[in-house]
């Protein structure tokens, strides 16, 4: 009997093995072709790859499910013509050869794509260093596009060990630098027949205002959308000055012929018209409470109005001289008037007819220099005054004693921001939200933010006379600008009460309103408002940020403990102060928990969680005096406690009993000590000054003598930081060191050090003057270092660099505003860098490291903000982001 077709099985089909082999080879070919789609950029190959992937998926279903497999075999057998065995062998070998060629081609194509993507990242970084401003947005577009290419090949990373991973890291650094260092976040343009003459920023309502030569007032929201009621015809010939009250309720516009108008910001109705002489309004400002409005003109007239009693002028002085700048004290009791003859007048609002003080800030400068004052500001406590001269000199004046007269030589410090440039660059000064003096200057076709600090750099001090300091350029405001474009700023304004939200609005001869975000990452500065000393130790929670109630703990020089949540907001816990009778000398998180320990100098150790209980139940007495350092093993079962003696004690954290005392006769008393457990908890590195030992603590009860680590390479310099790398190497850096020295897990010295460097404009490495510290990520092959560099333009900077440990290449760089860094911590997921040190008391810095997808989305968001570039071009690059 002949079997029915329904009962036909493989045994009734001749040569079934060659058919099966052919199907498997065909599946291999489709899979190999399909993988092309995942990392190729040429669209025909992508289409071929995706079609092949679909076919490979269908074949896999038929090969894995027996009934479908039999049906497929029967279908092929009934439709294939009779082929001799000889030809079947030839076809089979050809298919195997084709599969191998496709596989080899795929591998070479993958490596080639990695190489091309890496070279493109290097090119973007090289062009960026060369300061090619006309290409800045093009470079960002290239970085995003290259990031998309990297995204297509990134999936292969999971199949390769870290040490042989061919995926480049330069595209990541190119993305981070271009998107973060382009500070211009938007451009607002008027028609070509209009000339922008004044700008203002409404902090409360987040609005941008611009006036033009024809007397029209334009208002945009912070995203660049024009207000429905804008533009407003002010009936003024030219709007030369704009001011907004702090609550955003009133707007004042000043024009030619002494015209001043007061507007309601909600409906833009004209509230009041004022008159101040017959000349152009050059400077105009509200006080912080919005009760007073002051204006000054070029025809030697100064006016002050009480807006709560607008029937009469508080003062109209027609002989004061040309008014260049006006500033109120924060509490609105005193007003400063900078005049064209170089003098500054201080008057009390209670009696404006009397001048309480007058002085000439730049009286005894050389005749060839300009003495005109172009800006003046008070600090938040009205204890200091800062002035800037057109000649490029910025001076800080003491003003705690209001009865003491100010004179030309009574200034505290001086900074030369530029050296008497014939082009009279734009210069503006103020105190930022941290009450630190800063200057923004446009000079030599650059717009920069300069930190005005007292110089500690000996090289700066040797070149500078008494009281003179070197300004530190902390931010270059890069934007979509051409070097051929005439870009002299004629109006500018600061905006924002908090440093992380500050804006800078400029308008120049190019007739574009530009909105700048001066600082690199939002919320990158955090701290304790009332702190008195700097933070010297910080630790980041080993948990994921979203799962951490307490994310960062800090310790200042006075031994006070501070807590911050995942948003870097301060956590106020009164128990921290009441339970600590003595100075806290060390802090440490428990592994994989939002709990931490504090150790006191008197030997008391306390355990804290996110809901601390009473003081007595959380503490125990270690019997050690003057504890210098504690460390907790990764398994949370052992705590190592070091003090100023030659002994180190290991405690069982479950019952708080002493397990073992390690005695090290080589350790000297009264020296700083660093102790670190290895990631597996089996080893412990103990460092005292310039000596280090490795202890095997896998069995804490029977610990053998420690192995001395050969630290001769450190040149007997004090060790400042210790850590364990992702591949279990021991890393150390010495004070004043310029590299990380390495040992293997057995204590053997390794010849290859980890060199930290910064590339100059020619791509040559610059060694750091000093590495302050480093930190490894627990779960990723990332290393964070913070170093002091002198760049190829003789600028000294403190630079945070995040490295791919196996590639020895940086993936992110950030510039710190702290003077000296005492501590750096990289989060376990490698996304946050936290550091503290000497700067503003209680201040820390937080830098976010975006992954590839986040960087591409951020770059696309920045590209979409630019109104001047091709939208369709951006859409094609960012179509999936």
CSV table of C-alpha atoms in Angstrom, one decimal, residues 453-768:
chain,number,residue,atom,x,y,z
A,453,UNK,CA,38.9,84.7,42.0
A,454,UNK,CA,42.0,85.4,44.2
A,455,UNK,CA,44.8,83.6,42.4
A,456,UNK,CA,46.7,80.9,44.2
A,457,UNK,CA,48.7,80.1,41.1
A,458,UNK,CA,52.3,81.1,41.8
A,459,UNK,CA,53.0,81.7,38.1
A,460,UNK,CA,50.1,84.1,38.0
A,461,UNK,CA,51.2,85.8,41.2
A,462,UNK,CA,54.8,86.2,39.9
A,463,UNK,CA,53.6,88.0,36.8
A,464,UNK,CA,51.0,90.2,38.5
A,465,UNK,CA,51.6,93.2,40.7
A,466,UNK,CA,50.1,93.5,44.2
A,467,UNK,CA,46.3,93.1,44.3
A,468,UNK,CA,46.2,91.9,40.7
A,469,UNK,CA,44.9,88.4,39.8
A,470,UNK,CA,44.5,86.3,36.7
A,471,UNK,CA,40.9,85.8,35.6
A,472,UNK,CA,40.0,82.1,35.0
A,473,UNK,CA,38.1,81.5,31.9
A,474,UNK,CA,35.5,78.8,32.9
A,475,UNK,CA,33.2,78.8,29.9
A,476,UNK,CA,33.5,79.7,26.3
A,477,UNK,CA,30.0,80.6,25.0
A,478,UNK,CA,30.2,78.7,21.7
A,479,UNK,CA,27.4,79.1,19.2
A,480,UNK,CA,26.5,79.0,15.6
A,481,UNK,CA,28.6,82.0,14.6
A,482,UNK,CA,30.9,82.8,11.7
A,483,UNK,CA,34.3,84.2,12.2
A,484,UNK,CA,33.6,86.5,9.2
A,485,UNK,CA,30.5,87.9,10.9
A,486,UNK,CA,30.7,91.3,12.6
A,487,UNK,CA,29.6,90.3,16.1
A,488,UNK,CA,30.1,93.3,18.4
A,489,UNK,CA,27.5,93.1,21.2
A,490,UNK,CA,25.5,96.3,21.7
A,491,UNK,CA,23.1,95.0,24.4
A,492,UNK,CA,23.2,92.1,26.9
A,493,UNK,CA,21.5,91.0,30.1
A,494,UNK,CA,22.0,88.3,32.7
A,495,UNK,CA,19.1,86.1,33.7
A,496,UNK,CA,18.4,83.6,36.4
A,497,UNK,CA,18.6,83.5,40.2
A,498,UNK,CA,20.3,80.1,40.3
A,499,UNK,CA,23.5,79.1,38.6
A,500,UNK,CA,22.0,76.0,37.1
A,501,UNK,CA,19.2,78.0,35.5
A,502,UNK,CA,21.1,81.1,34.4
A,503,UNK,CA,20.6,82.6,31.0
A,504,UNK,CA,22.5,85.2,29.1
A,505,UNK,CA,20.7,87.2,26.4
A,506,UNK,CA,22.8,89.1,23.8
A,507,UNK,CA,22.1,91.2,20.7
A,508,UNK,CA,24.7,92.6,18.4
A,509,UNK,CA,25.3,94.1,15.0
A,510,UNK,CA,24.3,90.8,13.3
A,511,UNK,CA,20.7,91.6,14.4
A,512,UNK,CA,20.0,88.3,16.1
A,513,UNK,CA,18.9,87.8,19.7
A,514,UNK,CA,20.9,84.9,21.1
A,515,UNK,CA,20.0,82.9,24.2
A,516,UNK,CA,23.0,81.3,26.0
A,517,UNK,CA,23.1,78.7,28.8
A,518,UNK,CA,26.5,79.5,30.4
A,519,UNK,CA,27.0,76.3,32.3
A,520,UNK,CA,27.5,72.8,31.2
A,521,UNK,CA,25.0,70.6,33.0
A,522,UNK,CA,21.8,71.6,34.8
A,523,UNK,CA,22.0,71.3,38.6
A,524,UNK,CA,25.7,70.5,38.5
A,525,UNK,CA,26.4,72.6,41.7
A,526,UNK,CA,24.8,71.5,45.0
A,527,UNK,CA,25.6,71.8,48.6
A,528,UNK,CA,24.6,73.2,52.0
A,529,UNK,CA,23.6,76.9,52.1
A,530,UNK,CA,24.8,77.6,55.6
A,531,UNK,CA,28.0,75.5,55.6
A,532,UNK,CA,31.1,77.1,56.9
A,533,UNK,CA,33.8,74.8,55.6
A,534,UNK,CA,34.5,72.8,52.4
A,535,UNK,CA,33.5,69.2,51.9
A,536,UNK,CA,36.5,66.8,52.0
A,537,UNK,CA,34.8,63.4,51.7
A,538,UNK,CA,31.9,62.2,49.6
A,539,UNK,CA,30.4,58.8,48.8
A,540,UNK,CA,27.7,57.8,46.3
A,541,UNK,CA,25.1,55.2,47.2
A,542,UNK,CA,25.9,51.7,45.7
A,543,UNK,CA,22.2,51.4,44.8
A,544,UNK,CA,20.6,52.7,41.6
A,545,UNK,CA,19.7,56.3,42.0
A,546,UNK,CA,16.0,55.7,41.6
A,547,UNK,CA,16.1,53.2,44.5
A,548,UNK,CA,18.2,55.4,46.8
A,549,UNK,CA,16.5,57.5,49.6
A,550,UNK,CA,19.9,58.8,50.5
A,551,UNK,CA,22.1,59.1,47.4
A,552,UNK,CA,25.2,61.1,48.5
A,553,UNK,CA,26.8,61.5,51.9
A,554,UNK,CA,29.4,64.1,52.6
A,555,UNK,CA,31.8,65.1,55.4
A,556,UNK,CA,33.4,68.5,55.8
A,557,UNK,CA,36.6,69.6,57.5
A,558,UNK,CA,34.9,70.2,60.8
A,559,UNK,CA,33.6,66.6,60.9
A,560,UNK,CA,29.9,67.4,60.1
A,561,UNK,CA,27.9,64.9,58.0
A,562,UNK,CA,25.6,66.0,55.2
A,563,UNK,CA,23.0,64.0,53.2
A,564,UNK,CA,21.6,64.5,49.7
A,565,UNK,CA,18.8,62.7,47.9
A,566,UNK,CA,18.7,61.5,44.3
A,567,UNK,CA,17.8,65.0,43.1
A,568,UNK,CA,20.8,66.4,45.0
A,569,UNK,CA,18.6,68.2,47.4
A,570,UNK,CA,19.9,68.5,51.0
A,571,UNK,CA,18.3,66.1,53.6
A,572,UNK,CA,18.0,67.7,57.0
A,573,UNK,CA,18.3,65.1,59.7
A,574,UNK,CA,18.6,66.6,63.2
A,575,UNK,CA,19.8,63.3,64.7
A,576,UNK,CA,23.0,63.5,62.7
A,577,UNK,CA,24.1,66.4,64.8
A,578,UNK,CA,22.6,65.5,68.1
A,579,UNK,CA,23.9,61.9,68.0
A,580,UNK,CA,27.5,62.9,67.1
A,581,UNK,CA,29.1,64.1,70.3
A,582,UNK,CA,32.6,64.1,68.7
A,583,UNK,CA,33.9,65.0,65.3
A,584,UNK,CA,33.1,62.4,62.6
A,585,UNK,CA,36.3,61.3,61.0
A,586,UNK,CA,35.0,58.8,58.4
A,587,UNK,CA,31.9,57.8,56.5
A,588,UNK,CA,31.0,54.7,54.5
A,589,UNK,CA,27.9,53.3,52.7
A,590,UNK,CA,26.9,49.7,53.1
A,591,UNK,CA,27.0,47.8,49.9
A,592,UNK,CA,23.7,47.5,48.0
A,593,UNK,CA,21.9,49.4,50.7
A,594,UNK,CA,20.8,52.9,51.4
A,595,UNK,CA,22.5,52.6,54.8
A,596,UNK,CA,25.7,54.1,56.0
A,597,UNK,CA,28.2,54.2,58.9
A,598,UNK,CA,29.8,57.1,60.6
A,599,UNK,CA,33.0,56.8,62.8
A,600,UNK,CA,33.9,59.3,65.5
A,601,UNK,CA,37.4,60.2,66.6
A,602,UNK,CA,36.5,58.8,70.1
A,603,UNK,CA,36.0,55.3,68.7
A,604,UNK,CA,32.2,55.3,68.5
A,605,UNK,CA,30.7,53.8,65.3
A,606,UNK,CA,27.1,54.5,64.3
A,607,UNK,CA,24.9,52.8,61.7
A,608,UNK,CA,22.3,54.8,59.9
A,609,UNK,CA,19.5,54.0,57.5
A,610,UNK,CA,17.0,56.2,55.8
A,611,UNK,CA,14.9,56.3,59.0
A,612,UNK,CA,17.4,56.6,61.9
A,613,UNK,CA,16.3,55.4,65.3
A,614,UNK,CA,17.5,56.6,68.6
A,615,UNK,CA,21.2,57.3,69.1
A,616,UNK,CA,22.0,54.4,71.5
A,617,UNK,CA,20.6,51.6,69.5
A,618,UNK,CA,22.6,52.5,66.4
A,619,UNK,CA,26.0,52.8,67.9
A,620,UNK,CA,28.8,50.7,69.4
A,621,UNK,CA,32.2,51.4,70.9
A,622,UNK,CA,35.1,50.1,68.9
A,623,UNK,CA,37.5,50.9,71.8
A,624,UNK,CA,39.7,52.6,69.3
A,625,UNK,CA,40.9,56.1,69.8
A,626,UNK,CA,41.2,58.7,67.0
A,627,UNK,CA,39.7,56.6,64.2
A,628,UNK,CA,41.0,57.8,60.8
A,629,UNK,CA,39.2,55.5,58.3
A,630,UNK,CA,36.6,52.8,58.1
A,631,UNK,CA,35.8,50.5,55.1
A,632,UNK,CA,33.0,47.9,54.6
A,633,UNK,CA,33.4,44.7,52.7
A,634,UNK,CA,31.2,44.1,49.6
A,635,UNK,CA,29.3,41.4,51.5
A,636,UNK,CA,28.5,43.8,54.4
A,637,UNK,CA,29.9,41.2,56.9
A,638,UNK,CA,33.2,42.9,57.8
A,639,UNK,CA,34.2,46.4,58.7
A,640,UNK,CA,37.9,47.4,58.8
A,641,UNK,CA,38.7,50.2,61.3
A,642,UNK,CA,42.0,52.1,61.2
A,643,UNK,CA,43.3,54.6,63.7
A,644,UNK,CA,46.6,56.4,64.3
A,645,UNK,CA,48.4,53.4,65.8
A,646,UNK,CA,50.0,50.4,64.0
A,647,UNK,CA,46.9,48.3,64.4
A,648,UNK,CA,43.9,47.7,62.1
A,649,UNK,CA,40.9,45.9,63.5
A,650,UNK,CA,38.3,43.8,61.6
A,651,UNK,CA,34.7,43.7,63.1
A,652,UNK,CA,31.9,41.3,62.4
A,653,UNK,CA,29.0,43.6,61.4
A,654,UNK,CA,26.3,41.0,62.2
A,655,UNK,CA,27.2,40.9,66.0
A,656,UNK,CA,29.6,43.9,66.1
A,657,UNK,CA,32.3,41.6,67.7
A,658,UNK,CA,36.0,42.0,67.0
A,659,UNK,CA,37.2,39.3,64.6
A,660,UNK,CA,40.9,40.0,64.4
A,661,UNK,CA,43.5,42.7,65.0
A,662,UNK,CA,46.1,43.2,62.3
A,663,UNK,CA,49.4,44.5,63.5
A,664,UNK,CA,51.7,46.2,61.0
A,665,UNK,CA,55.1,47.1,62.5
A,666,UNK,CA,56.0,49.0,59.3
A,667,UNK,CA,53.1,51.4,59.8
A,668,UNK,CA,54.0,54.7,61.5
A,669,UNK,CA,51.8,56.4,64.0
A,670,UNK,CA,49.9,59.6,63.4
A,671,UNK,CA,49.8,59.2,59.6
A,672,UNK,CA,46.9,59.3,57.3
A,673,UNK,CA,45.5,55.9,56.4
A,674,UNK,CA,43.6,54.5,53.4
A,675,UNK,CA,41.9,51.1,53.5
A,676,UNK,CA,40.1,49.5,50.5
A,677,UNK,CA,38.4,46.1,50.1
A,678,UNK,CA,38.6,44.3,46.7
A,679,UNK,CA,35.3,43.9,44.8
A,680,UNK,CA,35.1,40.2,45.9
A,681,UNK,CA,35.9,41.1,49.5
A,682,UNK,CA,38.9,38.7,49.7
A,683,UNK,CA,41.7,41.3,49.7
A,684,UNK,CA,42.3,44.4,51.6
A,685,UNK,CA,44.8,47.2,50.7
A,686,UNK,CA,46.1,49.2,53.6
A,687,UNK,CA,48.1,52.4,52.9
A,688,UNK,CA,49.9,54.7,55.3
A,689,UNK,CA,51.6,57.7,53.8
A,690,UNK,CA,54.2,56.2,51.3
A,691,UNK,CA,53.8,52.5,52.3
A,692,UNK,CA,51.2,49.9,51.2
A,693,UNK,CA,50.4,46.3,52.0
A,694,UNK,CA,48.0,43.7,50.5
A,695,UNK,CA,46.2,41.4,53.0
A,696,UNK,CA,44.3,38.2,52.3
A,697,UNK,CA,41.1,38.5,54.3
A,698,UNK,CA,39.2,35.6,52.7
A,699,UNK,CA,39.4,33.9,56.0
A,700,UNK,CA,39.3,36.7,58.6
A,701,UNK,CA,40.1,34.4,61.5
A,702,UNK,CA,43.4,33.2,60.1
A,703,UNK,CA,45.0,36.1,58.3
A,704,UNK,CA,48.6,35.8,57.1
A,705,UNK,CA,51.1,38.6,57.1
A,706,UNK,CA,50.4,41.2,54.5
A,707,UNK,CA,52.4,41.4,51.3
A,708,UNK,CA,54.3,44.7,50.9
A,709,UNK,CA,53.5,46.4,47.6
A,710,UNK,CA,56.6,47.8,45.8
A,711,UNK,CA,55.8,51.6,45.7
A,712,UNK,CA,59.2,52.7,44.5
A,713,UNK,CA,57.6,54.1,41.4
A,714,UNK,CA,55.8,56.6,43.5
A,715,UNK,CA,59.2,58.1,44.4
A,716,UNK,CA,58.4,58.1,48.2
A,717,UNK,CA,55.5,60.5,47.6
A,718,UNK,CA,52.4,60.2,49.8
A,719,UNK,CA,49.7,58.0,48.3
A,720,UNK,CA,46.5,60.0,48.0
A,721,UNK,CA,44.0,57.6,46.3
A,722,UNK,CA,43.6,53.8,46.0
A,723,UNK,CA,41.1,51.6,44.1
A,724,UNK,CA,40.5,48.3,42.4
A,725,UNK,CA,40.0,48.3,38.6
A,726,UNK,CA,37.3,46.2,36.8
A,727,UNK,CA,39.9,43.6,35.9
A,728,UNK,CA,41.0,43.3,39.6
A,729,UNK,CA,44.1,45.4,39.4
A,730,UNK,CA,45.2,47.6,42.3
A,731,UNK,CA,45.5,51.2,41.3
A,732,UNK,CA,47.2,54.0,43.3
A,733,UNK,CA,48.1,57.6,42.7
A,734,UNK,CA,50.5,59.7,44.7
A,735,UNK,CA,50.2,63.4,45.5
A,736,UNK,CA,51.6,65.4,42.7
A,737,UNK,CA,51.4,62.2,40.5
A,738,UNK,CA,50.5,62.3,36.8
A,739,UNK,CA,49.5,58.7,36.3
A,740,UNK,CA,47.9,55.7,38.0
A,741,UNK,CA,50.4,53.0,39.1
A,742,UNK,CA,49.1,49.4,38.9
A,743,UNK,CA,49.7,46.0,40.7
A,744,UNK,CA,48.0,42.7,40.0
A,745,UNK,CA,45.8,41.0,42.6
A,746,UNK,CA,48.8,39.0,44.0
A,747,UNK,CA,50.7,42.2,44.7
A,748,UNK,CA,53.1,42.0,41.7
A,749,UNK,CA,54.1,45.4,40.2
A,750,UNK,CA,52.8,45.9,36.7
A,751,UNK,CA,55.0,47.7,34.1
A,752,UNK,CA,52.2,49.4,32.2
A,753,UNK,CA,50.8,52.3,34.1
A,754,UNK,CA,47.5,54.1,33.3
A,755,UNK,CA,48.6,57.4,32.0
A,756,UNK,CA,46.1,60.3,32.3
A,757,UNK,CA,46.4,62.9,29.6
A,758,UNK,CA,44.6,65.7,27.7
A,759,UNK,CA,45.1,66.3,24.0
A,760,UNK,CA,46.1,69.7,22.8
A,761,UNK,CA,45.0,71.3,19.5
A,762,UNK,CA,47.6,69.3,17.6
A,763,UNK,CA,46.5,66.0,19.1
A,764,UNK,CA,49.6,65.8,21.3
A,765,UNK,CA,49.1,64.6,25.0
A,766,UNK,CA,49.4,67.0,27.8
A,767,UNK,CA,50.3,65.5,31.2
A,768,UNK,CA,48.5,66.7,34.3
